[in-house]
Amino acid sequence: MTLQNEPINREQKKEKYCRFKKTGIKYIDYKNPDFLLAFVNEQGKLLPRRITGTSLKYQRKVAQAVKRARHLAFLPYVTDSLK
């Protein structure tokens, strides 16, 4: 028998992990805009580490790769709807 007034566990969080450490990726290719779109929101802004789960070392590399891709026009700087 379960109680009717049991609180709902709202703090079940999905475990975050760094996809680069898990898969062993050493170099983030700035010439692959499809991969970099996973780290950019609809407006073209970089997603923070707390959302993507990326470690600090690789977040810096992702930021540098996105900046390079923007400079070479693989990714837009600003957009209304990217995805």
XYZ file of C-alpha atoms in Angstrom:
83
model
C 0.000 0.000 0.000
C 1.419 3.384 -0.970
C 0.570 6.619 0.706
C -1.413 9.184 -1.212
C 0.598 12.111 0.128
C 4.100 10.902 -0.788
C 6.187 13.725 -2.219
C 7.185 13.456 -5.844
C 10.940 13.181 -6.274
C 11.673 16.105 -8.586
C 15.397 15.965 -8.072
C 16.064 12.893 -10.176
C 18.827 14.328 -12.283
C 20.404 12.712 -15.273
C 24.096 12.079 -14.725
C 26.184 14.566 -16.687
C 29.396 13.489 -18.328
C 31.987 14.960 -20.622
C 31.410 13.355 -24.018
C 34.988 14.145 -25.030
C 36.543 12.291 -22.095
C 34.126 9.396 -22.488
C 34.824 8.859 -26.198
C 38.477 9.896 -26.134
C 38.208 12.859 -28.511
C 41.385 14.933 -28.353
C 40.808 17.450 -31.155
C 37.596 19.355 -31.825
C 37.331 20.041 -35.537
C 36.082 23.543 -36.322
C 35.335 22.462 -39.906
C 32.456 20.229 -38.747
C 29.531 22.622 -38.116
C 27.014 19.799 -37.586
C 28.961 18.600 -34.538
C 29.393 22.138 -33.191
C 25.648 22.816 -33.408
C 25.195 20.570 -30.363
C 26.997 23.214 -28.273
C 25.099 26.235 -29.623
C 21.523 27.299 -28.868
C 18.919 28.571 -31.354
C 20.232 32.127 -31.256
C 23.803 31.030 -31.941
C 25.095 31.460 -28.375
C 27.401 28.921 -26.763
C 25.699 26.658 -24.242
C 27.239 26.701 -20.756
C 29.055 23.776 -19.174
C 26.315 23.193 -16.626
C 23.906 22.352 -19.449
C 26.181 20.376 -21.783
C 28.174 18.610 -19.064
C 31.453 19.320 -20.839
C 34.596 19.599 -18.712
C 36.407 22.931 -18.455
C 39.303 21.854 -20.662
C 37.049 20.787 -23.509
C 34.595 23.659 -23.057
C 37.465 26.023 -23.847
C 38.317 23.989 -26.936
C 34.678 23.978 -28.047
C 34.490 27.751 -27.619
C 37.636 28.216 -29.695
C 36.324 25.878 -32.407
C 32.987 27.717 -32.568
C 34.788 31.058 -32.835
C 36.945 29.743 -35.673
C 33.909 28.292 -37.452
C 32.124 31.637 -37.158
C 35.141 33.479 -38.527
C 35.242 31.207 -41.581
C 31.430 31.447 -41.993
C 30.725 27.785 -41.191
C 28.489 28.989 -38.330
C 26.593 32.267 -38.079
C 27.357 34.776 -35.341
C 23.685 35.607 -34.702
C 20.503 34.081 -36.075
C 16.772 33.965 -35.420
C 16.358 30.203 -35.748
C 19.416 28.034 -36.161
C 17.998 24.562 -35.492
